[in-house]
Coordinates of C-alpha atoms and ligand atoms in Angstrom, one line a residue:
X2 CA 34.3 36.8 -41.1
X3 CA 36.6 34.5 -38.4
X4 CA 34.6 33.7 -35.9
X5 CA 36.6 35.6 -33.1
X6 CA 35.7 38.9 -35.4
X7 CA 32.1 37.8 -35.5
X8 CA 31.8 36.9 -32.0
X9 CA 33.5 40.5 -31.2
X10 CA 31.2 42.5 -33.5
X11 CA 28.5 40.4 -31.9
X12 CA 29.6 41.4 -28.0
X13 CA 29.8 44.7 -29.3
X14 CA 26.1 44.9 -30.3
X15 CA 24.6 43.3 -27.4
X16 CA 26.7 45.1 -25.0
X17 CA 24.8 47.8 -26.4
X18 CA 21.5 46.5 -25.5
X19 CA 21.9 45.3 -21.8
X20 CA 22.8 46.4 -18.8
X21 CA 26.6 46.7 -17.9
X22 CA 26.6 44.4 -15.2
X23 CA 24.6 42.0 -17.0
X24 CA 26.9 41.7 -20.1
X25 CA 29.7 41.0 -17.7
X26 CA 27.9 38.7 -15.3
X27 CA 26.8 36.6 -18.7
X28 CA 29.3 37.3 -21.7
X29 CA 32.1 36.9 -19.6
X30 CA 34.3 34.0 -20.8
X31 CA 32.5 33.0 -23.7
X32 CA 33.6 32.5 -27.8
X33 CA 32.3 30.6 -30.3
X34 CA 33.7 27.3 -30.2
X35 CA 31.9 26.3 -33.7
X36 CA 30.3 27.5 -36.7
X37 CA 28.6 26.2 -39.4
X38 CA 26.4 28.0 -42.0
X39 CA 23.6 28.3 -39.8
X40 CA 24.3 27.7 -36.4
X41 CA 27.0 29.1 -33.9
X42 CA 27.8 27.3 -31.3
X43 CA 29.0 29.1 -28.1
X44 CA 31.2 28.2 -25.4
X45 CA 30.1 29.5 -21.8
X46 CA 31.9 28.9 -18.3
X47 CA 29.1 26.9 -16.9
X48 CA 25.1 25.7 -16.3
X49 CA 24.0 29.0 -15.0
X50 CA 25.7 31.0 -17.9
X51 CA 23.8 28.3 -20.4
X52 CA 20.9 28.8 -19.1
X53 CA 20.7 32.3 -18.9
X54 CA 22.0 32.8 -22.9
X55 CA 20.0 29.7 -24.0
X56 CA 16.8 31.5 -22.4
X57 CA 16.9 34.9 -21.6
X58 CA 19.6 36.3 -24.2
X59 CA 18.9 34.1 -27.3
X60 CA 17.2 36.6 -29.1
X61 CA 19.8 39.4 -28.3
X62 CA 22.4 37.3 -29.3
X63 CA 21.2 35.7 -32.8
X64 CA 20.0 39.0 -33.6
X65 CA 23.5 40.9 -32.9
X66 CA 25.4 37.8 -34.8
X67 CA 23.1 38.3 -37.4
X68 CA 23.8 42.0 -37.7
X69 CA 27.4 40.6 -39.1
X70 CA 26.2 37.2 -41.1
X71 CA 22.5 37.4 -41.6
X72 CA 22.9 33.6 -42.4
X73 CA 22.6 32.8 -39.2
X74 CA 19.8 31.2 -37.6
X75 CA 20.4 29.5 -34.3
X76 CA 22.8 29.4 -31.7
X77 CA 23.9 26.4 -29.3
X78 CA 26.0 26.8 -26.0
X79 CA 27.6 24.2 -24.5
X80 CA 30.2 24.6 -21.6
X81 CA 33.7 24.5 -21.8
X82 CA 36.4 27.0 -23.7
X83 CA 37.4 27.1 -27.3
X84 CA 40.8 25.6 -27.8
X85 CA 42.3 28.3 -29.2
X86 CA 42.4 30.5 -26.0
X87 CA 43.9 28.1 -23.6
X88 CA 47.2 29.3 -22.3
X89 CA 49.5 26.7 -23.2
X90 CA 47.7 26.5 -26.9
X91 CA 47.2 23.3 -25.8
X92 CA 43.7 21.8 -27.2
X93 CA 41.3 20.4 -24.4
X94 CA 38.4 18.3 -25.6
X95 CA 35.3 20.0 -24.0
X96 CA 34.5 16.9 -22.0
X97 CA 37.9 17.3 -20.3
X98 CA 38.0 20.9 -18.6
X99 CA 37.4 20.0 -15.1
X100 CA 35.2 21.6 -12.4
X101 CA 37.7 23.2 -10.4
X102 CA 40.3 23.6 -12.9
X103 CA 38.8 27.4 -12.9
X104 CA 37.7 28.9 -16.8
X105 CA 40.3 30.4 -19.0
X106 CA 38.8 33.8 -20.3
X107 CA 39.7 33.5 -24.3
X108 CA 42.3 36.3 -24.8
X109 CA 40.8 37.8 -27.9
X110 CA 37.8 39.8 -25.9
X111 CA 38.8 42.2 -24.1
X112 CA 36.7 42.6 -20.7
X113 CA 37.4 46.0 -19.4
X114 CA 36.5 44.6 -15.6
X115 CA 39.3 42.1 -15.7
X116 CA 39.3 42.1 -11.6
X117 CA 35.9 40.0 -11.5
X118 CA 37.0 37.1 -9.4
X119 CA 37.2 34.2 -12.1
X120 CA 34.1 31.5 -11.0
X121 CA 35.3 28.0 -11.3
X122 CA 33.5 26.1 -13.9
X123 CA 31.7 23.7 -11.6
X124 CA 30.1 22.2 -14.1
X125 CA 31.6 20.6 -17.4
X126 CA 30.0 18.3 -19.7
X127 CA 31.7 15.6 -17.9
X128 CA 31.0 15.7 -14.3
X129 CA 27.1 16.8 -16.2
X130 CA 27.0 13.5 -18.0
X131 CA 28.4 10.9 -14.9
X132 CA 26.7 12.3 -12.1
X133 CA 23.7 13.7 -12.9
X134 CA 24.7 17.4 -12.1
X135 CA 23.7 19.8 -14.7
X136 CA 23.1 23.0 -13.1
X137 CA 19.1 24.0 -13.4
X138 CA 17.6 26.6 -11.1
X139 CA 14.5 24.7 -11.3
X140 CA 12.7 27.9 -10.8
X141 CA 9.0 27.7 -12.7
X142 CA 8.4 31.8 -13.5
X143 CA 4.5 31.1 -12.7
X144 CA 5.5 31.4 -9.0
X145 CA 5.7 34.8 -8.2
X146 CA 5.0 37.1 -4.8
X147 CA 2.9 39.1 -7.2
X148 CA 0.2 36.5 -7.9
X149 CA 0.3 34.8 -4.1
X150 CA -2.9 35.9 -2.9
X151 CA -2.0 37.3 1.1
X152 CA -4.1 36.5 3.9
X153 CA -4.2 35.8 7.7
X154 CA -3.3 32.4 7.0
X155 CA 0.0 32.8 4.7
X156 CA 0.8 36.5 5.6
X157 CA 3.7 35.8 8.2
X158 CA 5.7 33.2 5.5
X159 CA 4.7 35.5 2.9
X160 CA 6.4 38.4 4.6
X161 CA 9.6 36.5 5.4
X162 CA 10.3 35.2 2.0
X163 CA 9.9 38.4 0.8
X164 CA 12.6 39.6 3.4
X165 CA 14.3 37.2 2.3
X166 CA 14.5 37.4 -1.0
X167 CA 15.4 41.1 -0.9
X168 CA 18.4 40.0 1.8
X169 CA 19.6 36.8 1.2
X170 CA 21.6 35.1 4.4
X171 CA 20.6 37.6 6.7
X172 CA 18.5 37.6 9.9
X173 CA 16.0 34.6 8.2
X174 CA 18.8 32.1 7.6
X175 CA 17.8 29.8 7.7
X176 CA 14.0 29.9 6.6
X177 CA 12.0 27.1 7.7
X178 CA 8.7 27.4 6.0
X179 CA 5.6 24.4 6.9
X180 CA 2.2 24.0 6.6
X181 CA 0.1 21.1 4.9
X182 CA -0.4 20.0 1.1
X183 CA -1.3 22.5 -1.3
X184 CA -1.3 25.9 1.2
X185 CA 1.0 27.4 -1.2
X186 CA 4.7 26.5 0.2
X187 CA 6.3 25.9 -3.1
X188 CA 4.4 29.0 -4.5
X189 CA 6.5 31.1 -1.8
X190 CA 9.7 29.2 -2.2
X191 CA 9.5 29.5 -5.9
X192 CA 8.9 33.1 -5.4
X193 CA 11.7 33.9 -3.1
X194 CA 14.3 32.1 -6.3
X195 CA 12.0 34.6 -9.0
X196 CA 12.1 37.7 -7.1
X197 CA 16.1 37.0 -6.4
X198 CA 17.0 36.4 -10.3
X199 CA 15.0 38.8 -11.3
X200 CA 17.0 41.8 -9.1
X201 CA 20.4 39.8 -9.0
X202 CA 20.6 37.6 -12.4
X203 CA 23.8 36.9 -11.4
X204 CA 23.1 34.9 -8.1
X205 CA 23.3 31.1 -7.8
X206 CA 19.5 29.7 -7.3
X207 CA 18.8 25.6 -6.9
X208 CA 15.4 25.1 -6.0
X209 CA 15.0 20.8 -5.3
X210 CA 12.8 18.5 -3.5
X211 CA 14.6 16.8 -1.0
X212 CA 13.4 13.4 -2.9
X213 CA 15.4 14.9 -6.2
X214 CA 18.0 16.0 -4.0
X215 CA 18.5 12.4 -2.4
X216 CA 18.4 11.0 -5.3
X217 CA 20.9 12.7 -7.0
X218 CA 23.0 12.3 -4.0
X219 CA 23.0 8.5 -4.1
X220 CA 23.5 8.7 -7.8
X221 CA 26.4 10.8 -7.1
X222 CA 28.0 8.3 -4.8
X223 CA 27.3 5.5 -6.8
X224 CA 29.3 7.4 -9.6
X225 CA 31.6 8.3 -7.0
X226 CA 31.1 12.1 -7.8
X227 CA 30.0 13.0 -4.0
X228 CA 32.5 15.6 -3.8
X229 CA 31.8 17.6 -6.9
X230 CA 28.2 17.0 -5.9
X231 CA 28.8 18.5 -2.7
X232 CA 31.0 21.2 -4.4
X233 CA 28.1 21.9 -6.4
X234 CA 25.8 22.7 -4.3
X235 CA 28.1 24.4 -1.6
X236 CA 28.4 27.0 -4.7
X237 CA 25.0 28.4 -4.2
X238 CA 23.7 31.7 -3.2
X239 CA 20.4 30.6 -2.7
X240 CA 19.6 26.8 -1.8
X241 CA 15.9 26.0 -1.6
X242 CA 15.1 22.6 -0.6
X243 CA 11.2 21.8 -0.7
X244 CA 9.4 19.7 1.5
X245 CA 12.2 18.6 4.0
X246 CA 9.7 16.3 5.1
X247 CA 11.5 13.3 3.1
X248 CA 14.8 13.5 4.5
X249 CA 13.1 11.7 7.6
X250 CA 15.4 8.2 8.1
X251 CA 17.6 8.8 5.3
X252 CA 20.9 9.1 7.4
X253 CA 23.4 9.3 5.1
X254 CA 21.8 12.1 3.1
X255 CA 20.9 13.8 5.8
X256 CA 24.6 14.0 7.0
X257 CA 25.7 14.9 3.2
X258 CA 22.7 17.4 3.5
X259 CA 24.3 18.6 6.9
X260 CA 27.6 19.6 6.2
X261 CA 26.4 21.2 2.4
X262 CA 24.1 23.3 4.8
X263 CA 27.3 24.2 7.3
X264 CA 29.4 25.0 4.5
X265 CA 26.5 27.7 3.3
X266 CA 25.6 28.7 6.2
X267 CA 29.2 29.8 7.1
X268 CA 29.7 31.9 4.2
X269 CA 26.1 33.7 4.9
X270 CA 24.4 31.9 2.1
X271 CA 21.1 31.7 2.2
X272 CA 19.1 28.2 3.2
X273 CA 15.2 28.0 2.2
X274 CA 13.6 25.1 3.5
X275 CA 9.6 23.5 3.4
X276 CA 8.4 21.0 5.2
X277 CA 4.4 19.6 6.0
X278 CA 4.8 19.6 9.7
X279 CA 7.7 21.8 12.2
X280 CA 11.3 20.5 12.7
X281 CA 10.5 18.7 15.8
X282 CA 7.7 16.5 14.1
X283 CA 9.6 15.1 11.4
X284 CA 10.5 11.5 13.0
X285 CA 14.2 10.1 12.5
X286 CA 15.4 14.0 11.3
X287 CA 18.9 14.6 12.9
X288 CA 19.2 16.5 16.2
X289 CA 22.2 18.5 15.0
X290 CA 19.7 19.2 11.7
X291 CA 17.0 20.1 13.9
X292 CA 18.8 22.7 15.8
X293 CA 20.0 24.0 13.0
X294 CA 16.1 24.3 11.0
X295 CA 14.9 25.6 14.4
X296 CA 18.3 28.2 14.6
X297 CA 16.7 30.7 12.1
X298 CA 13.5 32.0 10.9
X299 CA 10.1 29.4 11.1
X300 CA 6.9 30.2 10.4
X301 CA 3.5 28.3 9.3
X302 CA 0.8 28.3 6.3
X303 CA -2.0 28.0 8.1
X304 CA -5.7 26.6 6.0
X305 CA -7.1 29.3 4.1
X306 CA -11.0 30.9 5.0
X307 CA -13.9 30.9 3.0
X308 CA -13.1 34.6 2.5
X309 CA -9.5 33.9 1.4
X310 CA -10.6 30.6 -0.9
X311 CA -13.1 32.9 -2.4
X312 CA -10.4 35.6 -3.0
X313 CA -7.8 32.8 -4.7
X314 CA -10.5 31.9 -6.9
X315 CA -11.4 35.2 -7.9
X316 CA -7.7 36.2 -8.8
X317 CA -7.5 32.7 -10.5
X318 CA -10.7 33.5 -12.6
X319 CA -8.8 36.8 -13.5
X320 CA -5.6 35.0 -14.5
X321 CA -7.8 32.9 -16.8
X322 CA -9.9 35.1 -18.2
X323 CA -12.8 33.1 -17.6
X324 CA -16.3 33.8 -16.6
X325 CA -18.1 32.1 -13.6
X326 CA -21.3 33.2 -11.8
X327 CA -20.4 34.5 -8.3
X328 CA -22.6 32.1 -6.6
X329 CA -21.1 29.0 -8.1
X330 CA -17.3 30.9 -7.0
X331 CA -18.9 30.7 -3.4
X332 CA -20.0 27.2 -3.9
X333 CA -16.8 26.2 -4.9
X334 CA -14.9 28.1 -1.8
X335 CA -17.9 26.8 0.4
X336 CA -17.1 23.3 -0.5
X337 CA -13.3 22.8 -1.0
X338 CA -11.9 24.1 2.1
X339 CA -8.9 21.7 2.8
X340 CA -6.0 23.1 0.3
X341 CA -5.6 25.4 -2.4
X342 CA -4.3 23.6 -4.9
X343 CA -7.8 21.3 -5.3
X344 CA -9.8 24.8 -5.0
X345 CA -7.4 25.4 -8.1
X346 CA -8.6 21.9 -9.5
X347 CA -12.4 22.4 -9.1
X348 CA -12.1 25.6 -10.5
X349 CA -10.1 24.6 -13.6
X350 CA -12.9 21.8 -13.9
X351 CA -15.9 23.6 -14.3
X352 CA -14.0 26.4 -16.2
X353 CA -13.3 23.4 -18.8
X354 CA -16.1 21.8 -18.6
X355 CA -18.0 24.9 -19.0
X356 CA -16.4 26.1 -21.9
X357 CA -16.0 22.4 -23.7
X358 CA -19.5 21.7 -23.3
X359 CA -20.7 25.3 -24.1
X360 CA -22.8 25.8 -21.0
X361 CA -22.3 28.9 -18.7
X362 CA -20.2 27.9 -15.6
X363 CA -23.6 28.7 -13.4
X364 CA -24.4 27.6 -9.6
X365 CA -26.5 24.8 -10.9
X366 CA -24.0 24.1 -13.7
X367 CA -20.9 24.0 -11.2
X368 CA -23.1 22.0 -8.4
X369 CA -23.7 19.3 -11.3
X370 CA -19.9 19.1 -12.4
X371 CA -18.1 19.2 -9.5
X372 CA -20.2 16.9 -7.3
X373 CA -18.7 14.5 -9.7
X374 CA -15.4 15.4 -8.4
X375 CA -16.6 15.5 -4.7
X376 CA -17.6 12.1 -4.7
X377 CA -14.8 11.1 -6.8
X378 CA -12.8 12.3 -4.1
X379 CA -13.9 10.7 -1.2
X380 CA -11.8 8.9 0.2
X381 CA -13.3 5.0 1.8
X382 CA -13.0 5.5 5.6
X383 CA -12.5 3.1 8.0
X384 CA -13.5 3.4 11.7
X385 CA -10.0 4.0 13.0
X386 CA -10.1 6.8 10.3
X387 CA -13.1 8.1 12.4
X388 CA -11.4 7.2 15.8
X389 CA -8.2 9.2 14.5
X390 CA -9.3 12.4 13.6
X391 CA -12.5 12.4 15.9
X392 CA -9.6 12.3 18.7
X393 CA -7.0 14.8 16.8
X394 CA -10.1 17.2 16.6
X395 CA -11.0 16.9 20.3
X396 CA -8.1 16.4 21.9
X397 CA -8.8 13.0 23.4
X398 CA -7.6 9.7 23.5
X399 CA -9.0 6.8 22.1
X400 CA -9.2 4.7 25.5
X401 CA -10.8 7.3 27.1
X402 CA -13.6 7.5 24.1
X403 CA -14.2 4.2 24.6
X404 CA -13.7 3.6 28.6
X405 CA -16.8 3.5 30.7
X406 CA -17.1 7.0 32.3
X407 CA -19.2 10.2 32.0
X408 CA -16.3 12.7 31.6
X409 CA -17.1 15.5 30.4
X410 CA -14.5 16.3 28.0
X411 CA -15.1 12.8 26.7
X412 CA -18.9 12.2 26.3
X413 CA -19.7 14.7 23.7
X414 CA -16.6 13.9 21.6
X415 CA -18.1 10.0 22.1
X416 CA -21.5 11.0 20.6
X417 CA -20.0 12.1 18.1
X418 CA -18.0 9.4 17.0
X419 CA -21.2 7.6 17.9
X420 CA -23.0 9.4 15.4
X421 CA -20.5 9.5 12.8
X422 CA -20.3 5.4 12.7
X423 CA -24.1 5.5 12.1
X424 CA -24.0 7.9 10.0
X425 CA -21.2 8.0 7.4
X426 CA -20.0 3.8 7.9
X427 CA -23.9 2.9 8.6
X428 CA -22.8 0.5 11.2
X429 CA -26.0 -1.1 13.3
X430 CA -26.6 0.7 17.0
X431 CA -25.6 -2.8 18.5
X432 CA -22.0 -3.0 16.5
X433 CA -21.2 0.5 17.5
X434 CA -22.1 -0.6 21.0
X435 CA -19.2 -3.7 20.5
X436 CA -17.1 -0.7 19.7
X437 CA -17.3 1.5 22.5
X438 CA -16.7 -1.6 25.2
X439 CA -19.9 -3.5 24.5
X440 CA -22.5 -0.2 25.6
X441 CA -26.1 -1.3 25.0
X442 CA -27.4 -0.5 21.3
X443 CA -30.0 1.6 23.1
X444 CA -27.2 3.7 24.4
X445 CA -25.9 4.4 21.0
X446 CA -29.4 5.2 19.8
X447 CA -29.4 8.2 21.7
X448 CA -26.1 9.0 21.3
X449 CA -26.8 9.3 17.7
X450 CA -30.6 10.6 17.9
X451 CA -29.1 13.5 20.5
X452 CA -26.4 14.7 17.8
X453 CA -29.0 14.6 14.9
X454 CA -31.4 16.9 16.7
X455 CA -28.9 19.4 18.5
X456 CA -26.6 19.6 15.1
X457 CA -29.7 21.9 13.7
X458 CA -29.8 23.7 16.7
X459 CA -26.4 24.3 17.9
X460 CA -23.7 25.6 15.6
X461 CA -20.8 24.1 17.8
X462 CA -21.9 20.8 16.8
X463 CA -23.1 21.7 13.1
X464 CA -19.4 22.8 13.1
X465 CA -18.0 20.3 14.6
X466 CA -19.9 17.7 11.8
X467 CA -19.4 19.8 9.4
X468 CA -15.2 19.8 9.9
X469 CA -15.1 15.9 11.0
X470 CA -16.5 15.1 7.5
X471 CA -14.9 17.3 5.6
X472 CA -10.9 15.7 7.1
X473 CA -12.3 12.2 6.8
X474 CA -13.3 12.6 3.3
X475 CA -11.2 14.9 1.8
X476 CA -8.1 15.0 3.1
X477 CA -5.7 14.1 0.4
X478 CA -3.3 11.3 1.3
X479 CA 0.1 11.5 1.9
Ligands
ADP4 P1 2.3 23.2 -1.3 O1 3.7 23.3 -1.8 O2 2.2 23.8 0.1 O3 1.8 21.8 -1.3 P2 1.7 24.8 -3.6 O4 2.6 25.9 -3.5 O5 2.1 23.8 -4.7 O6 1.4 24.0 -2.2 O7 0.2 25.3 -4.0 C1 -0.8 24.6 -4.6 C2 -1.4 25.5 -5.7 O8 -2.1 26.5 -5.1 C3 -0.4 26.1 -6.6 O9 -0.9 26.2 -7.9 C4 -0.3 27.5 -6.1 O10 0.0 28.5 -7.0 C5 -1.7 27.8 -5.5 N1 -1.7 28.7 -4.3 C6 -1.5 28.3 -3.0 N2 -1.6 29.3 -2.2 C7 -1.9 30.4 -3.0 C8 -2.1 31.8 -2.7 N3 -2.1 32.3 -1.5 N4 -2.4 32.6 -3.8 C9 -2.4 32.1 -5.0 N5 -2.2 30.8 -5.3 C10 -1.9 30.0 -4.3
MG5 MG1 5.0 21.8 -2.5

């Protein structure tokens, strides 16, 4: 059979077995280009039709070309048009059909919804190869709304990416999304790109970290490909750029970054961005950036509770199928508080540790394996460590912890630190005292006896301990 027959009796078939809109979003503009006695190779418009065929309709389509040449096992798509259906019958090599040069439908299928606005082919195997650009949603399917565990601390983000997702470049545009390392920000972003292809295969999706994205950008310019790389990315429906953070001092792509976002923005595309802290405390970003972020929807991911850790790790157990005693769950939540993606860590630990060395993932067990890990973890501390977050935590200043004078917002937060030098750098009474303005060792000595006594009898200050050790220890660094 010609190929333009096979590829016919092929379209016919899988029409059959997909949606209408679908088979025109997908088999639109495509032929086979090549054919040998087992493979087919198929031309598509561009990177998102490639994707989609390669993964989601593969099956569809080997089975419905096999329904006319059972011979054949495998197909290929590449992008560009077969050379046949070109309207001059002129023959382009693949490599040569440009981006904007628009995609010639080949004139032997006959789409019944000719008035579907023709997409230019913004990506061909050439501008692919030179700059870099080779359209990928980057979307990872394990991200979804459905297995993001809600809480106090994520519900707000939670419940604008799903607005989000279900109205792109509406009233959230654009969506500003922070919070620290592992509280589940790429999770959400992912989920917003998931929950969009899955109701709209059809729409554009990039998900990138602003590192990939400035790389690619410089790339770009070195290649001297900036404008298709801006063209590129101004085609998107969706545009998800993850931890903003690193944009900070890098002027050129933020200005790049600025006018792709305009151009979006304009056309009510929608903009999805992450960053570890808000707009106005990323150092060196752009005002006219800022103003933009801070123009639309922002919302934070706050630290999870013990309740909420516990529940993560009991929906993660679940996924897994493992089994873990409840007590060594509640050890695991007790003791990882900081992000969710090292509760994930511990948990997958014992879980494999458990089941490599054939011992039941008990309290004891889990105690045994991941104390490993906790000390593993720690991080070495240094006394401006302590000074740092002992004066983040209290809201003080480090001259005023160490000044002479019997404040009283100061002299408890200067125990503290007293007792936390003795304590977790074992520095002597008399070289704390050198510390805090050369104060007598003896002063120190009760600092630190005070603190050891009332800790057992005061929660405030069992908390306060507690939550000092667990940031200078565990707090992963950035
Ligand atoms: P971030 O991007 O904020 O650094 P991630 O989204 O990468 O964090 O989250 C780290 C890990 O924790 C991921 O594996 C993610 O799936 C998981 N995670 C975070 N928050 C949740 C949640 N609320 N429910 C389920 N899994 C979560
Ligand atoms: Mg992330």
């Amino acid at each position: 059979m010609e190929s333009e027959a096979l590829w016919k009796t092929a379209l016919a078939n899988i029409e059959l077995s997909i949606s209408k809109a679908n088979f025109v979003t997908w088999f639109k503009n495509t032929s086979i280009l090549e054919r040998t006695e087992h493979e087919v190779t198929i031309g598509v418009p561009n990177g998102f039709a490639k994707e989609w065929l390669e993964n989601k309709y593969n099956h569809y389509i080997i089975q419905a070309l096999q329904s006319a040449d059972p011979g054949i096992r495998k197909i290929r798509c590449v992008i560009g048009s077969s050379s046949h259906a070109t309207p001059q019958g002129t023959t382009p090599k693949l490599d040569s059909v440009l981006p904007n040069k628009g995609f010639v439908e080949p004139k032997s299928i006959d789409f019944k919804r000719k008035k579907i606005i023709q997409q230019p082919s913004f990506q061909s195997k050439d501008n692919l190869a030179d700059t870099g650009i080779f359209h990928q949603s980057n979307l990872n399917n394990r991200y979804t709304f459905e297995n993001f565990i809600v809480a106090e601390n994520n519900e707000l983000a939670r419940a604008a990416c799903m607005a989000v997702s279900e109205n792109l470049g509406g009233s959230y545009n654009p969506l500003f999304i922070y919070g620290g390392v592992g509280l589940g920000k790429t999770h959400l972003l992912q989920s917003i790109g998931n929950a969009v292809i899955k109701q709209h295969p059809e729409k554009r999706i990039k998900y990138i970290t602003s590192e990939k994205f400035t790389n690619e950008l410089v790339n770009s310019i070195k290649n001297q490909k900036i404008d298709r790389f801006k063209e590129y990315y101004e085609q998107m429906d969706l545009l998800i750029i993850d931890d903003v953070q690193f944009l900070a001092g890098r002027e050129k792509t933020q200005n790049e970054f600025f006018q792709i976002f305009n151009a979006l923005y304009q056309i009510n595309k929608q903009i999805v961005i992450s960053s570890d802290r808000p707009p106005k405390a990323i150092p060196t970003l752009e005002e006219r950036l800022r103003s933009r972020f801070e123009g639309g929807m922002i919302t934070d991911i706050s630290r999870p509770t013990l309740e909420t850790r516990l529940a993560i790790l009991e929906s993660k157990v679940t996924e897994k199928g493992a089994t873990i005693d409840k007590e060594a769950l509640f050890y695991i939540a007790d003791n990882i508080s900081q992000n969710v993606r090292e509760l994930e860590g511990a948990l997958n630990r014992v879980i494999a540790y458990s089941e490599f060395q054939k011992i039941p993932a008990t309290l004891e067990n889990t105690k045994k394996i991941l104390n490993q890990l906790l000390e593993s973890n720690k991080k070495t501390v240094s006394v401006d460590d302590v000074f740092a977050h002992v004066c983040e935590h209290f809201q003080v200043s480090k001259e005023d912890l160490i000044k002479k004078g019997r404040k009283k917002e100061v002299v408890y937060p200067r125990q503290v630190m007293m007792y936390l030098l003795r304590t977790e750098l074992q520095h002597s009474f008399s070289a704390i005292g050198e510390i805090f303005n050369g104060r007598d060792h003896t002063t120190v000595l009760h600092a630190v006896e005070k603190i050891e006594r009332e800790k057992g009898e005061k929660d405030k200050i069992k908390s306060d301990i507690l939550r000092l050790k667990e940031i200078l220890y565990y707090t992963p660094s950035e």
